Amino acid sequence: MIEDIEREVQYTRRMIGKDAFDPKVMSVMSNTPRNEFVPKSYLDAAFDNGPLPIGHGQTISQPYIVALMTDMLELEADHTVLEIGTGSGYQTAILSQLCNKVYTIEYIPALADIARSRLQKLGYDNIESMTGNGYNGWPEHAPYNGIIVTAAASHIPQPLVEQLKPGGRLVIPVGSPHLYQELMLVEKDKDGEINIQQILSVAFVPLQGERMNI
Ligand code: SAH
């Protein structure tokens, strides 16, 4: 899996602007047991560099994309991160090993429950999870050094931009929910100015409840 990620970094290096990810990110990718996060019927493919179904019409993301989005956040050991779209909990586990605290929100209660008990069982103990719509973020614990959205949004949710710390980074796929999207990096500088960069075409499942905000 690690070699596959490294190869894909080479293929995409002009788009992502680098030819290697942070070694800390790669070391966490190689030490995290992805087999614990995929359904039993897909165990054979657990370490392939591809997405897999996790039930309820959702997917565990492709390892290269997990590594890319994590790398884009430029996490430090004292950072607090918000994740929208817990899904299997795999991305959550990766983040939790690179920062101080991860808050994660999942829309589908059954997936949220499975991920919560899985992460606890595996001993990732700096994660707090919530079931609900992540569109509005989690204001109680804001501001965040990093925010990651792992479902396709039609636009950048303003509440998430507001919950970023100055110097913070938001990584989010934006575009048509049932086709391809562009992975965006939203940076808030020290003065609160927002800078947005488009990184790469990606395909994510849709962010639910964007209009209702409930
Ligand atoms: N990072 C996860 C990706 C799961 S797919 C993994 O690798 O396993 C995206 C997830 O986002 C799905 O579980 C979906 O239910 C969830 N989701 C969709 N809309 C959401 C919303 N508004 N708030 C929180 N989670 C949402």
Coordinates of C-alpha atoms and ligand atoms in Angstrom, one line a residue:
M1 CA 0.0 0.0 0.0
I2 CA 2.8 2.4 0.9
E3 CA 4.6 1.9 -2.4
D4 CA 1.3 2.4 -4.3
I5 CA 0.8 5.7 -2.4
E6 CA 4.3 6.8 -3.3
R7 CA 3.8 5.9 -6.9
E8 CA 0.6 7.9 -7.1
V9 CA 2.3 10.9 -5.4
Q10 CA 4.8 10.8 -8.4
Y11 CA 1.9 10.6 -11.0
T12 CA 0.2 13.6 -9.4
R13 CA 3.2 15.7 -8.3
R14 CA 2.6 18.6 -10.6
M15 CA -1.0 19.0 -9.3
I16 CA -0.1 18.6 -5.6
G17 CA 3.1 20.6 -5.8
K18 CA 5.3 18.0 -4.1
D19 CA 6.9 14.6 -4.8
A20 CA 6.7 13.2 -1.3
F21 CA 4.4 13.4 1.7
D22 CA 5.6 14.3 5.2
P23 CA 7.4 11.2 6.5
K24 CA 5.4 11.4 9.8
V25 CA 2.2 11.0 7.7
M26 CA 3.7 8.0 5.8
S27 CA 4.8 6.4 9.0
V28 CA 1.3 6.6 10.5
M29 CA -0.2 5.3 7.2
S30 CA 2.1 2.2 7.4
N31 CA 1.4 1.6 11.1
T32 CA -2.4 1.9 11.0
P33 CA -4.2 -1.5 10.5
R34 CA -6.6 -0.6 7.6
N35 CA -7.9 -4.2 7.8
E36 CA -9.7 -3.2 11.1
F37 CA -11.7 -0.6 9.3
V38 CA -13.1 -2.5 6.3
P39 CA -16.0 -5.0 6.2
K40 CA -14.9 -8.7 6.6
S41 CA -16.0 -9.4 3.1
Y42 CA -13.3 -7.0 1.7
L43 CA -10.4 -8.0 4.0
D44 CA -8.5 -9.3 1.0
A45 CA -8.5 -5.7 -0.5
A46 CA -7.8 -3.9 2.9
F47 CA -4.3 -2.9 1.8
D48 CA -5.1 -2.1 -1.8
N49 CA -4.8 1.6 -2.8
G50 CA -8.6 1.9 -3.5
P51 CA -11.8 2.9 -1.8
L52 CA -14.1 0.1 -0.5
P53 CA -17.8 0.0 0.5
I54 CA -18.6 0.3 4.2
G55 CA -22.4 -0.1 4.0
H56 CA -25.2 2.5 3.9
G57 CA -24.0 3.6 0.5
Q58 CA -20.7 5.0 1.9
T59 CA -17.1 4.2 1.3
I60 CA -13.7 4.1 3.2
S61 CA -11.5 6.5 1.1
Q62 CA -8.6 5.5 -1.0
P63 CA -5.3 5.4 1.1
Y64 CA -3.6 7.9 -1.3
I65 CA -6.4 10.4 -0.8
V66 CA -6.3 9.8 3.0
A67 CA -2.5 10.5 3.0
L68 CA -2.9 13.5 0.7
M69 CA -5.6 15.2 2.8
T70 CA -3.7 14.5 6.0
D71 CA -0.5 15.9 4.5
M72 CA -2.4 19.0 3.3
L73 CA -3.4 19.8 6.9
E74 CA 0.3 20.1 8.0
L75 CA -0.5 18.8 11.5
E76 CA 1.6 19.5 14.6
A77 CA 1.5 17.5 17.9
D78 CA -0.4 20.3 19.7
H79 CA -3.1 20.7 17.0
T80 CA -6.9 20.3 17.4
V81 CA -8.7 18.9 14.3
L82 CA -12.3 18.7 13.3
E83 CA -13.4 15.9 10.8
I84 CA -16.7 15.9 9.0
G85 CA -17.6 12.4 7.8
T86 CA -16.2 9.8 10.3
G87 CA -17.3 6.8 8.1
S88 CA -15.2 3.8 9.0
G89 CA -13.0 5.9 11.4
Y90 CA -9.9 5.1 9.4
Q91 CA -9.1 8.8 8.5
T92 CA -9.9 9.7 12.1
A93 CA -7.4 7.1 13.4
I94 CA -4.7 8.5 11.1
L95 CA -5.4 12.1 12.2
S96 CA -5.4 11.2 15.9
Q97 CA -1.8 10.0 15.8
L98 CA -0.6 13.3 14.3
C99 CA -2.3 15.8 16.6
N100 CA -3.5 16.4 20.1
K101 CA -7.3 15.9 19.7
V102 CA -9.7 15.0 17.0
Y103 CA -13.4 15.9 17.0
T104 CA -15.3 13.9 14.4
I105 CA -19.0 14.1 13.2
E106 CA -20.9 11.4 11.3
Y107 CA -24.3 11.8 9.8
I108 CA -25.4 8.1 9.7
P109 CA -26.0 6.8 13.3
A110 CA -25.1 3.2 12.6
L111 CA -21.7 4.2 11.1
A112 CA -21.0 6.6 13.9
D113 CA -21.7 3.8 16.5
I114 CA -19.5 1.3 14.7
A115 CA -16.6 3.8 14.3
R116 CA -16.8 4.9 17.9
S117 CA -16.5 1.5 19.4
R118 CA -13.9 0.4 16.8
L119 CA -11.7 3.4 17.6
Q120 CA -12.1 2.8 21.4
K121 CA -11.3 -0.9 21.0
L122 CA -8.1 -0.1 19.0
G123 CA -7.0 2.3 21.7
Y124 CA -7.2 5.7 19.9
D125 CA -8.1 7.7 23.0
N126 CA -7.8 11.4 21.9
I127 CA -11.0 11.3 19.7
E128 CA -14.4 12.7 20.6
S129 CA -17.3 11.8 18.2
M130 CA -20.8 13.0 17.6
T131 CA -23.7 11.8 15.4
G132 CA -25.2 14.6 13.3
N133 CA -24.8 17.0 10.4
G134 CA -21.3 18.4 10.3
Y135 CA -22.3 21.3 8.0
N136 CA -22.3 23.7 10.9
G137 CA -19.1 22.3 12.4
W138 CA -18.8 21.8 16.2
P139 CA -18.7 25.3 17.6
E140 CA -18.2 24.3 21.2
H141 CA -14.6 23.1 20.6
A142 CA -13.7 25.7 17.9
P143 CA -11.4 27.2 16.7
Y144 CA -9.5 24.4 15.0
N145 CA -6.0 24.2 13.5
G146 CA -7.3 21.9 10.8
I147 CA -10.7 20.9 9.4
I148 CA -11.2 18.0 7.0
V149 CA -14.4 17.2 5.2
T150 CA -14.5 13.7 3.7
A151 CA -17.8 14.1 1.7
A152 CA -18.4 16.2 -1.4
A153 CA -19.9 19.7 -0.7
S154 CA -21.5 21.9 -3.3
H155 CA -19.7 24.9 -1.7
I156 CA -17.4 25.7 1.1
P157 CA -19.6 25.8 4.3
Q158 CA -19.2 29.3 5.9
P159 CA -19.5 27.9 9.5
L160 CA -16.4 25.7 8.9
V161 CA -14.4 28.7 7.6
E162 CA -15.4 30.6 10.8
Q163 CA -14.3 27.8 13.0
L164 CA -10.7 27.8 11.6
K165 CA -8.0 29.4 13.7
P166 CA -5.8 32.1 12.1
G167 CA -3.1 30.0 10.4
G168 CA -5.6 27.1 10.1
R169 CA -6.3 24.9 7.1
L170 CA -9.5 23.4 5.8
V171 CA -9.4 20.6 3.2
I172 CA -12.6 19.8 1.4
P173 CA -13.9 18.3 -1.9
V174 CA -16.1 20.8 -3.6
G175 CA -18.2 20.3 -6.7
S176 CA -21.1 18.3 -8.2
P177 CA -22.0 15.6 -5.5
H178 CA -22.6 12.8 -8.0
L179 CA -19.7 13.4 -10.3
Y180 CA -16.1 14.6 -9.7
Q181 CA -15.1 17.4 -7.3
E182 CA -12.0 19.5 -6.8
L183 CA -10.1 19.0 -3.6
M184 CA -9.7 22.5 -2.2
L185 CA -7.3 23.9 0.4
V186 CA -8.7 26.8 2.3
E187 CA -6.2 28.7 4.4
K188 CA -6.9 31.4 7.0
D189 CA -3.8 33.6 7.5
K190 CA -2.8 35.3 10.7
D191 CA -4.9 38.3 9.9
G192 CA -8.0 36.2 9.1
E193 CA -7.7 36.6 5.3
I194 CA -8.9 33.5 3.3
N195 CA -6.9 32.0 0.5
I196 CA -8.3 29.1 -1.6
Q197 CA -6.4 26.8 -3.8
Q198 CA -7.7 24.0 -6.0
I199 CA -5.5 20.9 -5.7
L200 CA -6.8 17.8 -7.5
S201 CA -9.9 16.2 -9.0
V202 CA -11.4 13.6 -6.7
A203 CA -14.7 11.6 -6.3
F204 CA -16.4 11.5 -2.9
V205 CA -19.9 10.5 -1.7
P206 CA -22.1 13.5 -1.2
L207 CA -22.2 15.7 2.0
Q208 CA -25.8 15.2 3.3
G209 CA -28.1 17.8 4.6
E210 CA -26.3 20.9 3.2
R211 CA -29.5 22.8 2.7
M212 CA -31.3 21.8 5.9
N213 CA -28.4 22.5 8.2
I214 CA -29.9 20.4 10.9
Ligands
SAH1 N1 -13.2 9.3 6.1 C1 -14.2 8.3 5.9 C2 -15.0 8.6 4.7 C3 -16.3 8.0 4.7 S1 -17.3 8.5 3.4 C4 -13.5 6.9 5.8 O1 -12.4 6.9 5.2 O2 -14.0 5.9 6.2 C5 -18.0 10.0 3.9 C6 -18.8 10.0 5.2 O3 -19.4 11.3 5.4 C7 -20.0 9.0 5.2 O4 -19.9 8.1 6.3 C8 -21.2 9.9 5.3 O5 -22.3 9.3 6.0 C9 -20.6 11.1 6.0 N2 -21.4 12.3 5.9 C10 -22.1 12.8 4.8 N3 -22.7 13.9 5.0 C11 -22.3 14.3 6.3 C12 -22.6 15.4 7.1 N4 -23.4 16.4 6.7 N5 -22.1 15.4 8.4 C13 -21.4 14.4 8.8 N6 -21.1 13.3 8.1 C14 -21.5 13.3 6.8

